[in-house]
Coordinates of C-alpha atoms and ligand atoms in Angstrom, one line a residue:
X10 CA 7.2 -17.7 -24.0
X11 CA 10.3 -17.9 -21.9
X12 CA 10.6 -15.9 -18.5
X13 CA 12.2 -12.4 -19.1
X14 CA 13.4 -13.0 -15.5
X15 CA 14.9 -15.6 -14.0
X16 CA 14.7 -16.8 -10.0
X17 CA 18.2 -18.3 -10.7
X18 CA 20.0 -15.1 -11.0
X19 CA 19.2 -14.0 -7.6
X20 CA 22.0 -13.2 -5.3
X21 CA 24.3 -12.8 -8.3
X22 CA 23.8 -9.7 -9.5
X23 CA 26.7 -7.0 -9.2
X24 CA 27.0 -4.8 -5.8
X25 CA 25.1 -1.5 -6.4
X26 CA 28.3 0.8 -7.1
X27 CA 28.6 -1.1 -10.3
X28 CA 25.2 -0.1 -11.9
X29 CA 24.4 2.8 -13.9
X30 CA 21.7 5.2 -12.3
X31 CA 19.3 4.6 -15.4
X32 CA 19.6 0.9 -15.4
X33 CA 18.1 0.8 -11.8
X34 CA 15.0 2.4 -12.5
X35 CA 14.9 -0.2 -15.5
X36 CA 15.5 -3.2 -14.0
X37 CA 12.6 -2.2 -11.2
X38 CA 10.1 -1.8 -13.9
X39 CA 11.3 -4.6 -15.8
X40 CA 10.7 -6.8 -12.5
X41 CA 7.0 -4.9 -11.9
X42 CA 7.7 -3.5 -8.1
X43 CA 5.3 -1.1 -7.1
X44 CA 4.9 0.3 -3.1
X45 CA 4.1 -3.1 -1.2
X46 CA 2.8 -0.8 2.1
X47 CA 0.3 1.5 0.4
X48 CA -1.5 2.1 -3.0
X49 CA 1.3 0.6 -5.0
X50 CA 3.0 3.3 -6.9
X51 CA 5.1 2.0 -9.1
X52 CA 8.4 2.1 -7.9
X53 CA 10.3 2.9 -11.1
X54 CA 8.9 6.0 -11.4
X55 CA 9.9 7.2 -8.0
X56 CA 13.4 6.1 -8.9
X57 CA 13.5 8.3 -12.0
X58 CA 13.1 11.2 -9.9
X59 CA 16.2 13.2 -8.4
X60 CA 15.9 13.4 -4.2
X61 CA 18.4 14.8 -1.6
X62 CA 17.3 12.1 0.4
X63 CA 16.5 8.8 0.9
X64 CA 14.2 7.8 3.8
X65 CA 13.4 3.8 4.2
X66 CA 9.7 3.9 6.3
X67 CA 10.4 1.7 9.2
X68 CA 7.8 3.2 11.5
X69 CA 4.6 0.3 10.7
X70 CA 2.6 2.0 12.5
X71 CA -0.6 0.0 11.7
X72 CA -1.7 -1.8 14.6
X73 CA -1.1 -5.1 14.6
X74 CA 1.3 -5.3 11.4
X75 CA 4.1 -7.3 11.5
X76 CA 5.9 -7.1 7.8
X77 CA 8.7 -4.8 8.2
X78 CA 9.7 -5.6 11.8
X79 CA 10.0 -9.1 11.1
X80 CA 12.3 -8.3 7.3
X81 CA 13.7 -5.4 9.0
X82 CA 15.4 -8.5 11.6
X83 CA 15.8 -11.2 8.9
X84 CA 16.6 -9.3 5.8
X85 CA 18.4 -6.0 7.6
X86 CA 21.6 -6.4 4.7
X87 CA 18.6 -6.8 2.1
X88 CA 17.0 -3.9 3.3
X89 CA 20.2 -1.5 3.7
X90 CA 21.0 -2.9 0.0
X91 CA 17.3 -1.6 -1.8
X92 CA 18.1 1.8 0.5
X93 CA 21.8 2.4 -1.1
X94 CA 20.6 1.2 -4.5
X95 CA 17.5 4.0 -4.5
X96 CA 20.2 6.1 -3.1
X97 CA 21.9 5.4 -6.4
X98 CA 19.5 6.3 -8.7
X99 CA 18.2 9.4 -7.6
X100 CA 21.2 11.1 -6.6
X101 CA 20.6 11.1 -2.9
X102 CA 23.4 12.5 -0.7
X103 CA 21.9 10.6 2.5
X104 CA 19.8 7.2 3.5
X105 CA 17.7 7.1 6.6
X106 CA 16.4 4.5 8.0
X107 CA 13.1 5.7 9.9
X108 CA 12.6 2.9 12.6
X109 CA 10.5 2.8 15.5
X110 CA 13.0 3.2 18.7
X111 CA 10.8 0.1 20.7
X112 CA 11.7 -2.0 17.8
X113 CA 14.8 -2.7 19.6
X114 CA 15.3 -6.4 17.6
X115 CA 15.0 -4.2 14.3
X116 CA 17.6 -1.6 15.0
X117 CA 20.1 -4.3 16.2
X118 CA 19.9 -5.9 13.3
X119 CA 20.2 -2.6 10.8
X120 CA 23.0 -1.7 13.0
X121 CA 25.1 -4.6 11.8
X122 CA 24.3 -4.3 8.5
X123 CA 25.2 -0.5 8.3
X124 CA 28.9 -2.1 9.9
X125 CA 29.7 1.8 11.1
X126 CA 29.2 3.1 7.5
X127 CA 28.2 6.5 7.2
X128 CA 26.0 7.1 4.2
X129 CA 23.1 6.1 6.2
X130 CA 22.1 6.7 9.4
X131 CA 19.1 5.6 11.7
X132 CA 16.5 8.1 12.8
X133 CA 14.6 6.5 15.7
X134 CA 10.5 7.3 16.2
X135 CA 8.3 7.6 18.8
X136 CA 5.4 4.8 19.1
X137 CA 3.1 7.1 17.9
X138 CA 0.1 6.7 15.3
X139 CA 0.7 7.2 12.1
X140 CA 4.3 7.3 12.3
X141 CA 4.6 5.7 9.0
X142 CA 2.5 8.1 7.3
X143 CA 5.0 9.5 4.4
X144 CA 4.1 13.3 5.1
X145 CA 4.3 13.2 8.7
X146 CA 7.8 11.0 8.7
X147 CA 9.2 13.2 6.2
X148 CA 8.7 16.3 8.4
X149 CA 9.7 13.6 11.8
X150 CA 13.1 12.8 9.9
X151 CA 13.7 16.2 8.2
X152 CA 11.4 18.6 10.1
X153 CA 10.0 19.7 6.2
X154 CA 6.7 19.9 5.6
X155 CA 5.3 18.4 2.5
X156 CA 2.9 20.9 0.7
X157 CA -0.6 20.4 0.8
X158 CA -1.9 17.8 -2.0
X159 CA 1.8 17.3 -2.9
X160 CA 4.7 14.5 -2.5
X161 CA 7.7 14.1 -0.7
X162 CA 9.9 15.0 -3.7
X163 CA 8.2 18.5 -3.6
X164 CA 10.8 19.0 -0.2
X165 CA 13.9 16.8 -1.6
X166 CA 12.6 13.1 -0.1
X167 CA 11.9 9.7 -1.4
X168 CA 10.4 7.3 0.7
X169 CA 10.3 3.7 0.1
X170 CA 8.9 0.9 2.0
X171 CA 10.9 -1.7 3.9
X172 CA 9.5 -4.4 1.7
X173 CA 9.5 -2.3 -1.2
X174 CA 13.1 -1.7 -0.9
X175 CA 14.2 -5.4 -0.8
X176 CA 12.2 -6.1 -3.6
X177 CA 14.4 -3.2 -5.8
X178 CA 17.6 -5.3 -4.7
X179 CA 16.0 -8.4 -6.1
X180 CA 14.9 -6.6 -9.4
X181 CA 18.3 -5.6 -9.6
X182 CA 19.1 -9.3 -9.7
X183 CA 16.8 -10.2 -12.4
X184 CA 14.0 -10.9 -9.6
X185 CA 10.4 -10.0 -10.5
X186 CA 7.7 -9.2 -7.5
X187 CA 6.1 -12.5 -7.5
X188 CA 5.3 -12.6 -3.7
X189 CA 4.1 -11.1 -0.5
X190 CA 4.4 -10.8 3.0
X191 CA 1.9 -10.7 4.9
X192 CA 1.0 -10.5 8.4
X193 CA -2.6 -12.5 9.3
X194 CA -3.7 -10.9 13.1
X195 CA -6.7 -10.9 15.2
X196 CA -8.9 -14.1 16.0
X197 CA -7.0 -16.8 14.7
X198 CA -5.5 -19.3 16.3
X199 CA -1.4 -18.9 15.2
X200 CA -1.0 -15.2 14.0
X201 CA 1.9 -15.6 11.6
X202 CA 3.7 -13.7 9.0
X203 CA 4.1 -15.3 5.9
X204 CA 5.3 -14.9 2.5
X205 CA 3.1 -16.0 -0.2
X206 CA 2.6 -16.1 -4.2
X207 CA 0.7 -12.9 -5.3
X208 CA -2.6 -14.2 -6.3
X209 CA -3.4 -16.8 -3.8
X210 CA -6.9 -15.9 -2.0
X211 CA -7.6 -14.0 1.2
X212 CA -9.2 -17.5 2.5
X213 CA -5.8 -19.6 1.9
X214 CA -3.5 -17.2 3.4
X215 CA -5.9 -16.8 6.6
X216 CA -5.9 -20.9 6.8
X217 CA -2.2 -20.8 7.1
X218 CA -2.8 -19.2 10.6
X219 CA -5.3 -22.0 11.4
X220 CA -8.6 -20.0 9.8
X221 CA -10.7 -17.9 11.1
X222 CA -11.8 -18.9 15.2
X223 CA -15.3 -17.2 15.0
X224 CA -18.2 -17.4 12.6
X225 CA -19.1 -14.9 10.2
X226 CA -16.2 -13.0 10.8
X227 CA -15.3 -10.0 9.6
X228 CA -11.6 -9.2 7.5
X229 CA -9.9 -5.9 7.2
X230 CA -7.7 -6.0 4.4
X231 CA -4.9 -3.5 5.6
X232 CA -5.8 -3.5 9.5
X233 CA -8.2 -2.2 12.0
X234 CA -7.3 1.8 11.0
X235 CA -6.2 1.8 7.5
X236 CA -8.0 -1.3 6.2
X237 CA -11.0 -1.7 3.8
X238 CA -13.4 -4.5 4.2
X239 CA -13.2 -8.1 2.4
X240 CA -16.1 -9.3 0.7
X241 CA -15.2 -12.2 -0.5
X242 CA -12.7 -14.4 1.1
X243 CA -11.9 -15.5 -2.5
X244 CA -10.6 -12.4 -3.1
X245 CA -7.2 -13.0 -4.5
X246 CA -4.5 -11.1 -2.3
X247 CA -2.1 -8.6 -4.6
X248 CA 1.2 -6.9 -4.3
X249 CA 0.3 -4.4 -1.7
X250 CA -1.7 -6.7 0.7
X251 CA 0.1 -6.7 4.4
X252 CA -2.4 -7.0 6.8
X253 CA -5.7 -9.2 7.1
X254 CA -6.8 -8.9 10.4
X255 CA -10.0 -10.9 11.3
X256 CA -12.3 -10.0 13.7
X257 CA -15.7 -11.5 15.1
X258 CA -18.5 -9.9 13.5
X259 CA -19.6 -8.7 16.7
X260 CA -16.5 -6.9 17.2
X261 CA -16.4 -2.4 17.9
X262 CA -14.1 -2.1 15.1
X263 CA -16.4 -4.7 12.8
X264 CA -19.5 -3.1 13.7
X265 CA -18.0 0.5 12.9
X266 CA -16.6 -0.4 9.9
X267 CA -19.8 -2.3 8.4
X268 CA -21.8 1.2 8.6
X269 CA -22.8 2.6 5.4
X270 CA -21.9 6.3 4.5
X271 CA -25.5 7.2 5.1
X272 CA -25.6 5.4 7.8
X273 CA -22.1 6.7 9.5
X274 CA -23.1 10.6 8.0
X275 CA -26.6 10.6 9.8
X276 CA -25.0 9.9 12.8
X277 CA -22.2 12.2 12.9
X278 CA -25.0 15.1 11.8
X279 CA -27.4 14.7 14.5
X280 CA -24.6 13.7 17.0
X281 CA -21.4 16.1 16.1
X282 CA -20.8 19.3 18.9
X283 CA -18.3 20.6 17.0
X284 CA -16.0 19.6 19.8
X285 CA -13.0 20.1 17.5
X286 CA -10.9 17.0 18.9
X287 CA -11.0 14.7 15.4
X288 CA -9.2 18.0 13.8
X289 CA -6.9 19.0 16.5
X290 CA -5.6 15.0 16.0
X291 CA -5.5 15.1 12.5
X292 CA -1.9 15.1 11.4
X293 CA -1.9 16.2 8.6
X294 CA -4.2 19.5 9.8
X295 CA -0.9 19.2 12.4
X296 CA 1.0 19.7 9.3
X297 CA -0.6 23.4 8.8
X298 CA -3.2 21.5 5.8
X299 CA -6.6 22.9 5.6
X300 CA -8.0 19.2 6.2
X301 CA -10.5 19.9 9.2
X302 CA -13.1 16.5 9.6
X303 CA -15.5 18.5 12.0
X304 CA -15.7 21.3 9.2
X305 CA -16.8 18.6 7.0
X306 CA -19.6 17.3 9.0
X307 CA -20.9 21.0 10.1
X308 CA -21.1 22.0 5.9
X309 CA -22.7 18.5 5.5
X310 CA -25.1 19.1 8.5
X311 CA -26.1 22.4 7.1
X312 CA -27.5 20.5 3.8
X313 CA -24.2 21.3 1.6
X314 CA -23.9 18.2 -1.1
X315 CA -21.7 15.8 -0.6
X316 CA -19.4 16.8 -4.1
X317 CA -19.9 20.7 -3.0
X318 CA -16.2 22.2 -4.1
X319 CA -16.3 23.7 0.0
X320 CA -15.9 20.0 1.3
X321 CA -13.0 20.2 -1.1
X322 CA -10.4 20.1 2.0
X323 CA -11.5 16.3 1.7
X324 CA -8.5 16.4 -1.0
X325 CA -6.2 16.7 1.7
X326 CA -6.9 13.5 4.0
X327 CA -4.6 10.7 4.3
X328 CA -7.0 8.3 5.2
X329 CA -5.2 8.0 8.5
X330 CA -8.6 7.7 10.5
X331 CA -7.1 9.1 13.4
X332 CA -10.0 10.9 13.8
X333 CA -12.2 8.8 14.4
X334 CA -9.7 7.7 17.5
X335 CA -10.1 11.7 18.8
X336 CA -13.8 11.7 18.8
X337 CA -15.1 11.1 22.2
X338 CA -18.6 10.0 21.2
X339 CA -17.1 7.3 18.7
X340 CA -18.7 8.9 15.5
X341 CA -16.0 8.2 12.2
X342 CA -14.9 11.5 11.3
X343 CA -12.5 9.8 9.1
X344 CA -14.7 7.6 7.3
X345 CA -16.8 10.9 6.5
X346 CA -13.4 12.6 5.3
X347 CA -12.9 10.0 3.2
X348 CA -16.2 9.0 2.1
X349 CA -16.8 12.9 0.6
X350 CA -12.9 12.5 -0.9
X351 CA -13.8 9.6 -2.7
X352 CA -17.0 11.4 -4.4
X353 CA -15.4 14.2 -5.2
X354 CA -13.1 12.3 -7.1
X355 CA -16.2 10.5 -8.8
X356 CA -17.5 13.4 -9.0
X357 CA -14.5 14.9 -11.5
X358 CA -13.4 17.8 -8.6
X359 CA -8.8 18.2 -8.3
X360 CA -7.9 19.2 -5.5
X361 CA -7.5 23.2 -4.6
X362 CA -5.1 22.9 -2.3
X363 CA -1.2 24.0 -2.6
X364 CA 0.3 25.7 -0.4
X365 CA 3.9 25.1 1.8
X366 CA 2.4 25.4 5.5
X367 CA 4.3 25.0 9.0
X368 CA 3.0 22.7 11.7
X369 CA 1.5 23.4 14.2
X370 CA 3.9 24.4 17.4
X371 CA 1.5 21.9 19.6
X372 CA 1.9 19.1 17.2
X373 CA 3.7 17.0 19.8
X374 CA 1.0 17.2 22.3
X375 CA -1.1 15.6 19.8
X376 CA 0.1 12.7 18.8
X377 CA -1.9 9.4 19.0
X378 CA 0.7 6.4 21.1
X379 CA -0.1 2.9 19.9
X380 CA -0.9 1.3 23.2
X381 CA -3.8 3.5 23.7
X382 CA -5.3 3.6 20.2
X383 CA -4.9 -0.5 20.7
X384 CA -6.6 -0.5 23.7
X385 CA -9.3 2.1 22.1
X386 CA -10.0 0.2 19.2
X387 CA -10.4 -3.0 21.8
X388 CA -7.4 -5.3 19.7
X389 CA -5.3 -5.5 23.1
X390 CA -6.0 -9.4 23.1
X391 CA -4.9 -9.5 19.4
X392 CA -1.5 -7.7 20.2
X393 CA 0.6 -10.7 20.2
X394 CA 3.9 -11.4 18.3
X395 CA 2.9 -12.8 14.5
X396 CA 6.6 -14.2 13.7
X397 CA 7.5 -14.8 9.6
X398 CA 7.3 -18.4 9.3
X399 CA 8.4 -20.5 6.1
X400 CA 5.3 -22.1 4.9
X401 CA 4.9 -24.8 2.7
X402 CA 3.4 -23.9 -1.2
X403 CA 0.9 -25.9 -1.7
X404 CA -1.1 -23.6 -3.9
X405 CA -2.9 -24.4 -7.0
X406 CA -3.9 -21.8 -8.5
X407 CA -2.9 -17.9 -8.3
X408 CA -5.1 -14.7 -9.9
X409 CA -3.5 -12.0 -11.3
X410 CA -5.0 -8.9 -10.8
X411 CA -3.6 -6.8 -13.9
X412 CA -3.8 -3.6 -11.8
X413 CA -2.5 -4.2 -8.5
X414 CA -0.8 -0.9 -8.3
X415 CA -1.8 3.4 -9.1
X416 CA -2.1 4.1 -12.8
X417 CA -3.5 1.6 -15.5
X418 CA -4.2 -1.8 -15.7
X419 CA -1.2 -3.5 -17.4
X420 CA -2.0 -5.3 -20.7
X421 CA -2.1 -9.1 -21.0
X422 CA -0.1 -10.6 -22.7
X423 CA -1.8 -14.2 -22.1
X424 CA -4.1 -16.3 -23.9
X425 CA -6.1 -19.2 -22.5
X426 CA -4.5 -22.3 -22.8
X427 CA -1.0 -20.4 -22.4
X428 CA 1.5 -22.4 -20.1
X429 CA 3.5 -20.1 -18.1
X430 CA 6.3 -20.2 -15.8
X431 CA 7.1 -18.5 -12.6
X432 CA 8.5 -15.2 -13.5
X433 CA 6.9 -15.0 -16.9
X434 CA 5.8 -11.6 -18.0
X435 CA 1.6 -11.6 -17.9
X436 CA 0.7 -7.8 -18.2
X437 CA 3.2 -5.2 -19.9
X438 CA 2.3 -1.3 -18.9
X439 CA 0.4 0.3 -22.1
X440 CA 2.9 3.3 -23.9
X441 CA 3.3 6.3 -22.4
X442 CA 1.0 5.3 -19.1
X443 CA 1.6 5.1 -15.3
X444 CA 1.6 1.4 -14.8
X445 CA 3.7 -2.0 -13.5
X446 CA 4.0 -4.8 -15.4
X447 CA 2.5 -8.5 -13.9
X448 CA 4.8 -11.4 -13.5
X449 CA 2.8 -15.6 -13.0
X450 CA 3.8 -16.2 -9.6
X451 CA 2.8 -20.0 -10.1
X452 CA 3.8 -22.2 -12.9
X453 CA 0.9 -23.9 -15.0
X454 CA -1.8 -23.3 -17.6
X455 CA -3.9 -20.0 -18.2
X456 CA -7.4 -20.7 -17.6
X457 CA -8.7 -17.0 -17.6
X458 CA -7.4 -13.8 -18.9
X459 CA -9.9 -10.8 -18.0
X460 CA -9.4 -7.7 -15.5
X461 CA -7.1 -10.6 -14.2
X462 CA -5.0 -13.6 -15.2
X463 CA -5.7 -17.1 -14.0
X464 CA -3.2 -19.7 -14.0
X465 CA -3.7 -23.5 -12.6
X466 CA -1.0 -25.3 -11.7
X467 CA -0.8 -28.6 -14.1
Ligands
LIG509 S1 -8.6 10.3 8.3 FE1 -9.1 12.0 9.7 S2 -7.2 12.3 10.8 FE2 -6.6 11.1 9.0 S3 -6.1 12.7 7.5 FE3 -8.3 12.2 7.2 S4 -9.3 13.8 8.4 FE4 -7.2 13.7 9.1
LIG510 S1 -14.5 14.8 17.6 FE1 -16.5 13.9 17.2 S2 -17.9 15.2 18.2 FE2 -16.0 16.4 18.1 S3 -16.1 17.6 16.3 FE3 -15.2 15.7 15.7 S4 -16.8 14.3 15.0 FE4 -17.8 16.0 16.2

């Protein structure tokens, strides 16, 4: 099996003006990109679509994260490159480039590569929390409000992450997605941002920062607000891991985020006044959505089950967990939200929800800056720089998750006993499916091929 795409054609391919629309979109899917900042849409799909414009999410707005400021510095020609080429192929009349305004290092840098050109401009952002949710920079950038359960098509906007967008410049080239950056925070002793092979473990990539400094501690894959909890250090990390910030076990945002949803709901029940403060900071409720996290915990308080169709509102949360910043006797409002979203989903319940809303004319006055949710969440000793650093590869062995992104696993295309080179195609997307393909991001023999791929270097 030869490699479909070749590391040796990058930096040769032509200059986006002299590719077809279409043959974008291809060349993304060929090379497997899917969103490397969220839940991994696959980016070909988004391509497809027509847009007015063109937003590139610069805000990283996840405490601690240090992905995009760091590319956005080192890779600001790379970056304005992925933005024209999406321009390209969806029609868009205008790029943005939504960066915070304190990244000053950033802007400097974008600045230079946009040489005066006018197709894009720079929209600077407040340091608030969550600047880089899609929804709420789409109406920061636009001042449109995305319906409610919808996308930011639905008002003429594609939005793209920085990463994201330098990885479509590299598909372009004939590049698959074969690594990651990733910024490893909290209590280590170097925090470093690093680019890695998809598929190395959680453990590895956390020992390139010098390991963990505590026992027992505890990893948020995804950070301190957004993040889910690591169970198993071996976990292999995948095309949309950019934060693993370790914590002592011991730690307010460890101990909060190792309560069990019966544990987190009796809480909220017996201690929720209704104060209102976890809504009026929810921003997407800011947004005009029905989302309302104190609703939730009234209706479950009075004994309504969890998969009820009035909790159904739960369709609507981001998964932002702002809330749980709002609420002044530290119950998690947003792990409650997200909690009964989740088993409605399980449960077989779409969302009700459609309708174009306005924000709310106090939205401004309710916005969440960094500093203070840092300080909040007690990270202000971890809020040190985490600069990208070349590391050396000395991995061994990689696993492949075949779905790593939203739709459906892709389909091996492996056997044990299979040697593979870097860039080989492991997992095609089934006909007719939402899918990305999977590319060996290590050279070497297949020694497993399940829900994943494993491949040992020789
Ligand atoms: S987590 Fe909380 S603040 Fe964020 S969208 Fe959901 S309900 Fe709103
Ligand atoms: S902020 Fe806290 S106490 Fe107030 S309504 Fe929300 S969950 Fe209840």
């Amino acid at each position: 099996m030869g490699p479909l795409l070749s590391a040796a054609t990058e930096g040769a391919g032509p200059e986006p003006a002299q590719i077809a629309a279409g043959e974008i979109a291809e060349r993304v899917k060929a090379a497997g990109v899917v969103g490397a900042g969220g839940a991994g849409f696959p980016s070909h799909v988004k391509l497809a679509a027509k847009a007015e414009v063109a937003i590139a999410n610069g805000a990283e707005c996840e405490p601690l994260v240090h992905v995009d400021q760091e590319l956005m510095i080192t890779r600001a020609a790379d970056v304005v490159r992925g933005l024209r080429l999406v321009m390209q192929a969806t029609g868009a009349v205008r790029g943005v480039l939504g960066v915070k305004r304190k990244y000053t290092r950033a802007l400097a840098a974008l600045r230079q590569a946009l040489d005066g050109s006018r197709d894009i401009t720079i929209h600077e952002l407040g340091n608030f929390y969550p600047a880089g949710d899609e929804q709420v920079l789409v109406y920061d950038v636009l001042g449109r409000v995305v319906p409610e359960g919808g996308i930011p098509l639905n008002v003429g906007a594609v939005v793209h992450n920085i990463e994201t967008l330098i990885n479509i410049g590299r598909a372009v080239e004939g590049i698959p997605t074969t690594t990651k950056h990733i910024t490893v925070a909290g209590d280590v002793p170097r925090p470093i941002t690093v680019q890695v092979p998809v598929g190395v473990t959680i453990r590895e990539v956390i020992g390139l920062a010098g390991g963990a400094r505590t026992p027992d501690p505890v990893v948020l894959n995804g950070g301190a607000m957004m993040g889910s909890l690591v169970r198993d250090l071996d976990e292999p990390v995948t095309k949309t891991t950019k934060l693993l910030l370790v914590l002592p076990h011991d730690h307010y945002v460890s101990m909060l985020r190792r309560q069990s949803p019966a544990e987190f709901t009796r809480r909220a029940v017996s201690a929720c006044d209704q104060c209102f403060m976890c809504t009026d900071y929810c921003p997407r409720h800011a947004l005009g959505h029905a989302i309302e996290p104190h609703k939730l915990i009234l209706l479950l308080g009075a004994g309504v089950p969890v998969t009820d169709p009035q909790l159904a509102a739960a369709f609507l949360c981001c998964e932002c967990r702002t809330c749980n910043y709002a609420c002044p006797v530290h119950l998690v409002p947003g792990n409650i939200a997200i909690h009964v979203k989740r088993e409605l989903q399980k449960a077989g319940l779409k969302n009700p929800y459609h309708r174009q809303t306005e924000a709310d004319p106090y939205r401004d006055l309710r916005r969440v800056p960094i500093n203070r949710l840092i300080a909040r969440l007690q990270l202000s000793q971890y809020d040190v720089p985490a600069p990208l650093t070349e590391v050396a590869h000395p991995f061994r062995r990689v696993a492949l998750r075949l779905r790593q992104h939203s739709g459906v696993p892709a389909q091996p295309l492996v056997r044990v006993g299979d040697r593979v080179t870097e860039g080989d195609l492991v997992g095609e997307i089934p006909p007719g499916v939402l899918g990305a393909r999977v590319h060996a991001s290590l050279a070497g023999v297949v020694r497993e091929v399940s829900d994943r791929v494993v491949i040992e270097a020789e």
